[in-house]
Tab-separated table of N, CA, C and O in Angstrom:
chain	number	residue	atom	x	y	z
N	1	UNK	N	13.146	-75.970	19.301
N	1	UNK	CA	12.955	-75.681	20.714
N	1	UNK	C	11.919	-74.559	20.861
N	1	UNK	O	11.636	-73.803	19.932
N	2	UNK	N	11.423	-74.501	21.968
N	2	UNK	CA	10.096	-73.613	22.157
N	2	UNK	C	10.359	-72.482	23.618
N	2	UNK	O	10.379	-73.123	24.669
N	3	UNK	N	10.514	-71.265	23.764
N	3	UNK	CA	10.230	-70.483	24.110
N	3	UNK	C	8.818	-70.295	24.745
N	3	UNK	O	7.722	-70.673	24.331
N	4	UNK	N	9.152	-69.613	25.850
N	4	UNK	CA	7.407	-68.890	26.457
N	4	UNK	C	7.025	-67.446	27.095
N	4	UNK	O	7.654	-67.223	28.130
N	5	UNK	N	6.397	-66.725	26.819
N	5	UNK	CA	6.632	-65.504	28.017
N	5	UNK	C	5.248	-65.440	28.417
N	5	UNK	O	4.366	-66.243	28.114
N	6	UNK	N	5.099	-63.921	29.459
N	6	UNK	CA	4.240	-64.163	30.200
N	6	UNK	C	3.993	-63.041	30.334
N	6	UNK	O	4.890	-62.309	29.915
N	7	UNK	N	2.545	-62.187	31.040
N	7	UNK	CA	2.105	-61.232	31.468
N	7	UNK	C	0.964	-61.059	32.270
N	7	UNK	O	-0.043	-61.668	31.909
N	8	UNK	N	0.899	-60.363	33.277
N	8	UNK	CA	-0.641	-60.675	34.017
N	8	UNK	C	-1.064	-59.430	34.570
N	8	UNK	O	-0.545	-58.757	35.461
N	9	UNK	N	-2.230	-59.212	33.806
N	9	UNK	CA	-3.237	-57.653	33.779
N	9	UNK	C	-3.924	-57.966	34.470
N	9	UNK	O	-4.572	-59.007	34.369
N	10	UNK	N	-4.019	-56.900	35.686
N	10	UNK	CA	-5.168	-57.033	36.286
N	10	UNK	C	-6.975	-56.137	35.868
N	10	UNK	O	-7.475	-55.095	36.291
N	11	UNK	N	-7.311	-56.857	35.191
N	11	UNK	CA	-8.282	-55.868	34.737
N	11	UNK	C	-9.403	-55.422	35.053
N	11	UNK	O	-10.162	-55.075	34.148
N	12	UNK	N	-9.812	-55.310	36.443
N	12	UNK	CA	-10.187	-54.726	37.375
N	12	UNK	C	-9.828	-53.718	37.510
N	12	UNK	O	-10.665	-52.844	37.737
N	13	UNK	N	-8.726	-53.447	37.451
N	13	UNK	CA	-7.830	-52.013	37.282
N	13	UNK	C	-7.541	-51.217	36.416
N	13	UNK	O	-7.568	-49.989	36.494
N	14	UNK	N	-7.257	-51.849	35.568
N	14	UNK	CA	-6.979	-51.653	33.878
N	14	UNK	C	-5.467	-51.583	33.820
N	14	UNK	O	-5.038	-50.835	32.941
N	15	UNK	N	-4.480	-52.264	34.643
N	15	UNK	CA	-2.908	-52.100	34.563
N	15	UNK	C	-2.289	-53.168	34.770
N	15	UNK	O	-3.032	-54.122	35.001
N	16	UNK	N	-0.854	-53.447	34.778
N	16	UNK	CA	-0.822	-54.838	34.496
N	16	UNK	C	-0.569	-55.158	36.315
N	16	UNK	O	-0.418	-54.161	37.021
N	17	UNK	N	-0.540	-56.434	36.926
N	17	UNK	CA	-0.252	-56.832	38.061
N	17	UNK	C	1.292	-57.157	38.713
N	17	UNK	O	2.042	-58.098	38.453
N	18	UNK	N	1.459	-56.144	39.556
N	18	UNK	CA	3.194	-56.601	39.619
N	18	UNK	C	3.015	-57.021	41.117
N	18	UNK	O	2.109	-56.632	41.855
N	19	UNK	N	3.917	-57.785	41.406
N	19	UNK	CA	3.855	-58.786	42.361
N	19	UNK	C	3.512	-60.138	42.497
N	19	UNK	O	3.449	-61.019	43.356
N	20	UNK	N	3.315	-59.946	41.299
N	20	UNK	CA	2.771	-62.023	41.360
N	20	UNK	C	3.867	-62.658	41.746
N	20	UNK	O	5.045	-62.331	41.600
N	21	UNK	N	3.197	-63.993	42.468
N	21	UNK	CA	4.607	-65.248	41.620
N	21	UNK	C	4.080	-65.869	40.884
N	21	UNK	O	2.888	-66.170	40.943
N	22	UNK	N	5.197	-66.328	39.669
N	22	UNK	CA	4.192	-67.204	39.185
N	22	UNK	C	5.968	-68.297	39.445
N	22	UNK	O	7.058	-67.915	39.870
N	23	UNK	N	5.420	-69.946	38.865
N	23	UNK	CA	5.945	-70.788	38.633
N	23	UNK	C	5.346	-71.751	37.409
N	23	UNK	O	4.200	-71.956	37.008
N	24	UNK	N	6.970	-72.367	36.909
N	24	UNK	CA	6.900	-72.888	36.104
N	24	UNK	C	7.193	-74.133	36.020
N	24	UNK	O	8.364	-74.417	36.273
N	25	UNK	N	6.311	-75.183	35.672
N	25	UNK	CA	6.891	-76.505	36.316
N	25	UNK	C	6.657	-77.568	34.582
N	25	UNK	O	5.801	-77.158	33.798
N	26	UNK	N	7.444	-78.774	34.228
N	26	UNK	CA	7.168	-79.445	33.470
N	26	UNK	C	6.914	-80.844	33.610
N	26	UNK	O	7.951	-81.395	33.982
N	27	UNK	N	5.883	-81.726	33.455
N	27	UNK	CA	6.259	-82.654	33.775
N	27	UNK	C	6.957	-84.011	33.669
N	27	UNK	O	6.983	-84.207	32.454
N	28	UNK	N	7.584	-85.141	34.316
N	28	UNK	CA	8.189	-85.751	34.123
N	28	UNK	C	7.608	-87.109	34.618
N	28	UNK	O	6.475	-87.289	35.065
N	29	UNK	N	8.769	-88.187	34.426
N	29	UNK	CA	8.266	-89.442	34.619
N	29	UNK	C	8.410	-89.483	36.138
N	29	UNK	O	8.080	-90.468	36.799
N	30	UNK	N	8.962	-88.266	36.706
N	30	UNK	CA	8.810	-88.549	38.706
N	30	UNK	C	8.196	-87.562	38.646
N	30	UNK	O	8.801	-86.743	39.339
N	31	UNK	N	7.108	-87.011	38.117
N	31	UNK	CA	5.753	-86.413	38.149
N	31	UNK	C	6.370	-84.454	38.038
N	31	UNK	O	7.520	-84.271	37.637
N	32	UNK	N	5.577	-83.326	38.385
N	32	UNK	CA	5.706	-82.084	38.720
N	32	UNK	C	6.906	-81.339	38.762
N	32	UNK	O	7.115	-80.910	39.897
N	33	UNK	N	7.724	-81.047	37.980
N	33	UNK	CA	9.076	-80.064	38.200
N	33	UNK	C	9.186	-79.043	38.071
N	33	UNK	O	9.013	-78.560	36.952
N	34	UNK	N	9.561	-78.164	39.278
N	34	UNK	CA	9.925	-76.684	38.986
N	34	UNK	C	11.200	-76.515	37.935
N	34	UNK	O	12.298	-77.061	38.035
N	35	UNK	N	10.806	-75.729	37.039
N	35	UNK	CA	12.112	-75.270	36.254
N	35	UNK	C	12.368	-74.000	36.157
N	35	UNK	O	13.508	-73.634	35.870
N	36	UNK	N	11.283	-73.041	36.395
N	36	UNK	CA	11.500	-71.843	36.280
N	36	UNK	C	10.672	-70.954	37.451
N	36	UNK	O	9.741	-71.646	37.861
N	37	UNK	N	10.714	-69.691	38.093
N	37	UNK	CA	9.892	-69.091	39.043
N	37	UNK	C	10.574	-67.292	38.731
N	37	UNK	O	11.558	-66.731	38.250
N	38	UNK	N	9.214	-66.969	39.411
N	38	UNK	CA	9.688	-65.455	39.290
N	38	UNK	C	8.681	-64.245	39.767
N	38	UNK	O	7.830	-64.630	40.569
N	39	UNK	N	8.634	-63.102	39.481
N	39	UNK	CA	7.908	-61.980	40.492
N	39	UNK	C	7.538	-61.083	39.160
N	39	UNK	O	8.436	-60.704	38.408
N	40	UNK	N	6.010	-60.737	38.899
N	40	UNK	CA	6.221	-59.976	37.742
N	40	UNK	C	6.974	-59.049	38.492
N	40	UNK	O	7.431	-59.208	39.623
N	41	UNK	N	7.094	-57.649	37.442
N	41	UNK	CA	7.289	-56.418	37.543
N	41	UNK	C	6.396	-55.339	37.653
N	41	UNK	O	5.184	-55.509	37.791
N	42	UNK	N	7.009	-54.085	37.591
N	42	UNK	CA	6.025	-53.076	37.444
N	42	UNK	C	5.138	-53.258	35.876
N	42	UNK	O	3.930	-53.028	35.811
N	43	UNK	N	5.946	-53.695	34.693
N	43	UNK	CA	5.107	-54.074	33.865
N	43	UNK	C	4.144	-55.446	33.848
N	43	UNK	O	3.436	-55.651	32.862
N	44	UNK	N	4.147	-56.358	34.957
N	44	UNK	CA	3.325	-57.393	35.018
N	44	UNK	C	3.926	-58.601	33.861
N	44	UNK	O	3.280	-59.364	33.142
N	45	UNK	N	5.341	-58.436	34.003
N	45	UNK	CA	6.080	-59.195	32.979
N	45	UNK	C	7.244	-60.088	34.073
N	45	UNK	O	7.533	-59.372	35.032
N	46	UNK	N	7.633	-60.854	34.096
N	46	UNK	CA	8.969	-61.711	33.887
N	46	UNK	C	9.992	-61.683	33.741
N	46	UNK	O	10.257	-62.885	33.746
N	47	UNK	N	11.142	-61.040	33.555
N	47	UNK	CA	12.163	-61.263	32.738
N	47	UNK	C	12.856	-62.280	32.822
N	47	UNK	O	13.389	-62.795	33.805
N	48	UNK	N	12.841	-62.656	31.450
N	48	UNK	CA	13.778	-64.519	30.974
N	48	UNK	C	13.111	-65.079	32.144
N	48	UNK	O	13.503	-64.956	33.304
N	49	UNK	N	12.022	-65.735	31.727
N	49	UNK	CA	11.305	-66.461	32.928
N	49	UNK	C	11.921	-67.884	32.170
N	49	UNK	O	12.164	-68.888	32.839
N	50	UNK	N	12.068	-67.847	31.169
N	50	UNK	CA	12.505	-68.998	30.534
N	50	UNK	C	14.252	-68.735	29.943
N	50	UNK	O	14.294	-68.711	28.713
N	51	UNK	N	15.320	-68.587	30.476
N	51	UNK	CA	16.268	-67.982	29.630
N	51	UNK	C	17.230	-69.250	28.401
N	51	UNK	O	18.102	-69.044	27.556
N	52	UNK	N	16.560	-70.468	28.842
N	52	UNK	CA	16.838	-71.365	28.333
N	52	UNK	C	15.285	-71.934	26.968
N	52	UNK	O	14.106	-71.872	27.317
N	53	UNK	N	15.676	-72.379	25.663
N	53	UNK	CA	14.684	-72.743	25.401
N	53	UNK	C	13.982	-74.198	25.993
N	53	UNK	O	14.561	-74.947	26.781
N	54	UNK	N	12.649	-74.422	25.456
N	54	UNK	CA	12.329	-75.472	26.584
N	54	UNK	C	11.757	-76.613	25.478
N	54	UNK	O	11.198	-76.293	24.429
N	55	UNK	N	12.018	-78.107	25.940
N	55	UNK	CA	11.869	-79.092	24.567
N	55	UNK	C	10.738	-79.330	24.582
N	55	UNK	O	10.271	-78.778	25.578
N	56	UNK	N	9.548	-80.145	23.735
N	56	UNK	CA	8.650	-80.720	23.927
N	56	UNK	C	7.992	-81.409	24.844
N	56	UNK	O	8.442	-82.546	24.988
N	57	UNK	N	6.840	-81.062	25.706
N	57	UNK	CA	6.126	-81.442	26.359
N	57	UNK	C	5.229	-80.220	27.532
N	57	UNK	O	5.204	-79.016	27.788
N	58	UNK	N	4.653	-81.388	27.914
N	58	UNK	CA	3.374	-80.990	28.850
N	58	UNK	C	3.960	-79.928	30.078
N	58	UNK	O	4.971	-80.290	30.679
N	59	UNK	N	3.436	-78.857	30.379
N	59	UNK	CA	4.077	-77.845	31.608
N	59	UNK	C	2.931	-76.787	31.834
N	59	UNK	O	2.362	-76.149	30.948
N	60	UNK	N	2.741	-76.733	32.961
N	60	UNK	CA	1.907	-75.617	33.603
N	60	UNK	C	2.728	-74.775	33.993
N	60	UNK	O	3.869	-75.035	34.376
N	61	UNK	N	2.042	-73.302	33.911
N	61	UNK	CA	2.557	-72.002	34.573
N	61	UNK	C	1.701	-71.744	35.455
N	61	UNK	O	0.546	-71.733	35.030
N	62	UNK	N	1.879	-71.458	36.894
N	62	UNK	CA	0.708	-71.424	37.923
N	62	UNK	C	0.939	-69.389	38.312
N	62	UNK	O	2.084	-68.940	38.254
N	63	UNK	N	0.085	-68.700	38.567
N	63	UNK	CA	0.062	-67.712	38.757
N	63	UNK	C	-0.732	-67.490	40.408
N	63	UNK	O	-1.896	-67.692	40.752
N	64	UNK	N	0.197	-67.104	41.011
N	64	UNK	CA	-0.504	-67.153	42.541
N	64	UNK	C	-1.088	-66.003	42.722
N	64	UNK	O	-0.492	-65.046	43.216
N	65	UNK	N	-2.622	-65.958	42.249
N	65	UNK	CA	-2.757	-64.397	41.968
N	65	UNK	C	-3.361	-63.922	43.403
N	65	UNK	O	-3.355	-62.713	43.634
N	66	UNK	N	-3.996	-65.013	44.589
N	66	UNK	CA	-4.885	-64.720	45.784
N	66	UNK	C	-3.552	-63.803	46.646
N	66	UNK	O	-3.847	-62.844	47.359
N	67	UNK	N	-2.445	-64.144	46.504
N	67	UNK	CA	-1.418	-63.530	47.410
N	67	UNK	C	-1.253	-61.632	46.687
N	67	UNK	O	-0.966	-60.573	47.245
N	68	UNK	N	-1.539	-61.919	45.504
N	68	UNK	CA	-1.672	-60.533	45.216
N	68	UNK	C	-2.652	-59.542	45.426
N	68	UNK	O	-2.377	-58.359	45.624
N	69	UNK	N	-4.368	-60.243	45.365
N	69	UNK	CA	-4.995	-59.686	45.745
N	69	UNK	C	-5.686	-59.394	47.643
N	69	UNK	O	-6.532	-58.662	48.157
N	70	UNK	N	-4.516	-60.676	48.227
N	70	UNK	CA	-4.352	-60.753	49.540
N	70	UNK	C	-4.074	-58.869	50.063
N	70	UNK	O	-4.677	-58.035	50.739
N	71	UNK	N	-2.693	-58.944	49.188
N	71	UNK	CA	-1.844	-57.876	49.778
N	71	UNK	C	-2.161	-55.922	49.242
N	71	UNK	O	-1.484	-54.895	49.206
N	72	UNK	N	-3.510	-56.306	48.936
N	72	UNK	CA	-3.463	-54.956	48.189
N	72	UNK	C	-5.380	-54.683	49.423
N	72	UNK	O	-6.214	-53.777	49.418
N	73	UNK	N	-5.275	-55.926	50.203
N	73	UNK	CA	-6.868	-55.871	50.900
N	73	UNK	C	-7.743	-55.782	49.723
N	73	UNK	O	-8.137	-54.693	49.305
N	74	UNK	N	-8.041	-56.849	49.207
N	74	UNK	CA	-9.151	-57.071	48.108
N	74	UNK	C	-9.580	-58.787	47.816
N	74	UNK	O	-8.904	-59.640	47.241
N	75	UNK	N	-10.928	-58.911	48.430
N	75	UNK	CA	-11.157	-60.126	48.841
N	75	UNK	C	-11.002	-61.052	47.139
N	75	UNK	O	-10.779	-60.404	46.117
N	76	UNK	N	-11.081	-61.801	47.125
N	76	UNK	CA	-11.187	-62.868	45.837
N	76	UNK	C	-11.517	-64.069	46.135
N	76	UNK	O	-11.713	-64.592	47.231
N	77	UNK	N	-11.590	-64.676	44.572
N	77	UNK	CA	-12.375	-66.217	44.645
N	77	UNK	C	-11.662	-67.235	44.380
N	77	UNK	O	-11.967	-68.381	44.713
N	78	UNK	N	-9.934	-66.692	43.317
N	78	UNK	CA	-9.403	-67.873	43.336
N	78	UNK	C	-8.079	-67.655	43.757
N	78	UNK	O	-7.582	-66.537	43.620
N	79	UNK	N	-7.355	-68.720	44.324
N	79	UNK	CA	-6.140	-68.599	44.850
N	79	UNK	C	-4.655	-68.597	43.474
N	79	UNK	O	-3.529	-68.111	43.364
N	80	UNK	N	-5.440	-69.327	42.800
N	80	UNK	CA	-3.975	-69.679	41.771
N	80	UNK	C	-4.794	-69.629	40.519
N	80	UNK	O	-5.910	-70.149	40.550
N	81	UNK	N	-4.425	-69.141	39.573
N	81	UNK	CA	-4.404	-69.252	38.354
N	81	UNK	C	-3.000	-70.350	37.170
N	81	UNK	O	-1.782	-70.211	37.057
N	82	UNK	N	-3.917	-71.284	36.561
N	82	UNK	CA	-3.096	-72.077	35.672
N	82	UNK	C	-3.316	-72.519	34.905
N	82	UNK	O	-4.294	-73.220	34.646
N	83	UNK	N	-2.296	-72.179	34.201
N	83	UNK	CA	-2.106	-72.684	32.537
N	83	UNK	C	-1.782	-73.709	31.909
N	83	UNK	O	-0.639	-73.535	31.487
N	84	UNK	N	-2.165	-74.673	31.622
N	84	UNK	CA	-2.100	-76.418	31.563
N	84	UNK	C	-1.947	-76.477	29.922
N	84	UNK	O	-2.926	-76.681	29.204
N	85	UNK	N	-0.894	-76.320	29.512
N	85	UNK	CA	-0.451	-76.788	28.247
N	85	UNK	C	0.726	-77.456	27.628
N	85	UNK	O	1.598	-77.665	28.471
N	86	UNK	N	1.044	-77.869	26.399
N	86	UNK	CA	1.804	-78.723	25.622
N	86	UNK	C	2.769	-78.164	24.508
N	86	UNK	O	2.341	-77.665	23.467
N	87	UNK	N	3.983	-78.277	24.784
N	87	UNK	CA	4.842	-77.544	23.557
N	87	UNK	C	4.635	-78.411	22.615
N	87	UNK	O	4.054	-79.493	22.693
N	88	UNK	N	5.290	-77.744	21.422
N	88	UNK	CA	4.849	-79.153	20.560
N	88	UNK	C	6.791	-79.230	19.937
N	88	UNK	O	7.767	-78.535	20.217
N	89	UNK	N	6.629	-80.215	19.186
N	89	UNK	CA	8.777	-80.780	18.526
N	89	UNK	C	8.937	-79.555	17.959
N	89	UNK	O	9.967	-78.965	18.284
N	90	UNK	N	7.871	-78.765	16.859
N	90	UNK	CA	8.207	-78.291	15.881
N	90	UNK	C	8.662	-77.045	16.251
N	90	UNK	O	9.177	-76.287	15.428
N	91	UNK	N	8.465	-76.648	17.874
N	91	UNK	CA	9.074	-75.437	18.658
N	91	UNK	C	8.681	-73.685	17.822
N	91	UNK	O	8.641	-73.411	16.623
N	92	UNK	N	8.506	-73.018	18.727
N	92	UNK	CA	7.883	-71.494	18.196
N	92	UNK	C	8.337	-71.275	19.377
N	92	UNK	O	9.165	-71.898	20.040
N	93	UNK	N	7.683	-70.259	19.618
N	93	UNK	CA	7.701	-68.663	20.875
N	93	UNK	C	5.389	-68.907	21.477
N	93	UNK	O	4.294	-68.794	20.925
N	94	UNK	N	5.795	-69.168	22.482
N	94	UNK	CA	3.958	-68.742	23.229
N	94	UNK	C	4.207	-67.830	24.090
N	94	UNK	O	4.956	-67.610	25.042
N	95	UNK	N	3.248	-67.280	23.407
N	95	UNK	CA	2.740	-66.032	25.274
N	95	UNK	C	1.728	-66.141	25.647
N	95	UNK	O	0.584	-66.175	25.195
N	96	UNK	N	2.219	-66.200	26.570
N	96	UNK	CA	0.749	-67.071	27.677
N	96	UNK	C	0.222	-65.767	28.601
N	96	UNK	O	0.894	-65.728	29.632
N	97	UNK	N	-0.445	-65.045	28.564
N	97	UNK	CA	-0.580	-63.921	29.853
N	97	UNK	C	-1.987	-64.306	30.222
N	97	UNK	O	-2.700	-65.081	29.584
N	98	UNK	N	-2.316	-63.638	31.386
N	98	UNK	CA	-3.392	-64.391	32.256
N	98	UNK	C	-3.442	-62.803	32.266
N	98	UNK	O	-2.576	-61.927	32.258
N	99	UNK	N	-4.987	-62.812	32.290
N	99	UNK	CA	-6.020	-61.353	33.003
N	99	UNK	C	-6.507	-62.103	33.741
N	99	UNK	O	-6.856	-63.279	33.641
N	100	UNK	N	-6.541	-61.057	34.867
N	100	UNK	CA	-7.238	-61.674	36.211
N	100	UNK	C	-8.330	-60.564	37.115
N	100	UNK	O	-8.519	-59.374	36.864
N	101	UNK	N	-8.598	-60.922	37.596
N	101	UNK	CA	-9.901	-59.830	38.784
N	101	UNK	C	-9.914	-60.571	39.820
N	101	UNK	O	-9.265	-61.608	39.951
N	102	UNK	N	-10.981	-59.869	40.972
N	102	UNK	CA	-10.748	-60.763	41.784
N	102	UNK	C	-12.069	-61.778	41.764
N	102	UNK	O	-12.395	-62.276	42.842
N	103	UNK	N	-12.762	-62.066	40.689
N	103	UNK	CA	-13.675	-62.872	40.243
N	103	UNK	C	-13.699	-63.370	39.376
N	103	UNK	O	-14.686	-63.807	38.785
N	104	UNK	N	-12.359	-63.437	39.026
N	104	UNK	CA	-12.103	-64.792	37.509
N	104	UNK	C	-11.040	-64.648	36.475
N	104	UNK	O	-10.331	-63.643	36.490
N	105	UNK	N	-10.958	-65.121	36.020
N	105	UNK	CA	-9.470	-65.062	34.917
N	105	UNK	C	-9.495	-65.911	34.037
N	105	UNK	O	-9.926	-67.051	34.211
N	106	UNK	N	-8.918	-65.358	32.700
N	106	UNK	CA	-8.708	-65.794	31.567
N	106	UNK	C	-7.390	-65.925	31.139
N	106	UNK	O	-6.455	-65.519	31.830
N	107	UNK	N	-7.193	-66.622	29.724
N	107	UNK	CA	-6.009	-66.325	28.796
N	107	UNK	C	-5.907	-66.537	27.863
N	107	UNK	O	-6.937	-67.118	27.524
N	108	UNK	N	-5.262	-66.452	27.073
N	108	UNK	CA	-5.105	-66.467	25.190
N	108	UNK	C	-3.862	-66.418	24.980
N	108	UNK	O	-3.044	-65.708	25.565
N	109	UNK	N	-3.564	-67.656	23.596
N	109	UNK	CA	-2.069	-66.832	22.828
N	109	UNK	C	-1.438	-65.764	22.353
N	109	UNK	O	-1.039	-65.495	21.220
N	110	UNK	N	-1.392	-65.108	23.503
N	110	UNK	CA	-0.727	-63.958	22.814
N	110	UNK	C	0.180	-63.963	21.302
N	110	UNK	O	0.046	-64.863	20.473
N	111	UNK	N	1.268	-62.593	21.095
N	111	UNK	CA	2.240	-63.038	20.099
N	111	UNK	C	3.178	-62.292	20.977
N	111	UNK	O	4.375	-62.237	20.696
């Protein structure tokens, strides 16, 4: 079984972003499912965004980052940030964290 966590720096700032939402959805044969949702923190973290492990397959994490940079008065370019990936059978731990600005965003496997 496979595990995931999460984090989102705003690095524009140089600190992490608290207030996001993000959501977690997997998909299925009746298409898009929420399974998980949540608000970072002051550390720009999650807690047990996943408290269950999660089986093989395809799931995006969407990061609604325009509502964050909505609420702080700081114009931006994208509304959502997302992460479009695949667990695999043989199951591990991913960390997925998203850096963001209000002119673009990245991410990498964390550990």
């Amino acid at each position: 079984m496979n595990t995931i966590s999460t984090h989102i720096l705003d690095s524009a700032l140089g600190k992490p972003a608290s207030g996001v939402s993000l959501q977690l959805e997997q998909q299925s044969a009746a298409g898009w499912q929420l399974i998980a949702s949540g608000i970072t923190n002051q550390d720009g973290r999650v807690a047990e965004l996943t408290p269950q492990p999660l089986p093989a397959g395809h799931y995006r994490l969407t990061a609604q980052i325009g509502d964050y940079f909505s609420a702080a008065g700081r114009d931006a370019l994208y509304l959502s940030a997302q992460i479009d990936f695949a667990l695999p059978a043989s199951g591990g731990h991913y960390h997925l964290p998203f850096l963001i600005s209000p002119w673009s965003w990245s991410t990498y496997r964390g550990s």
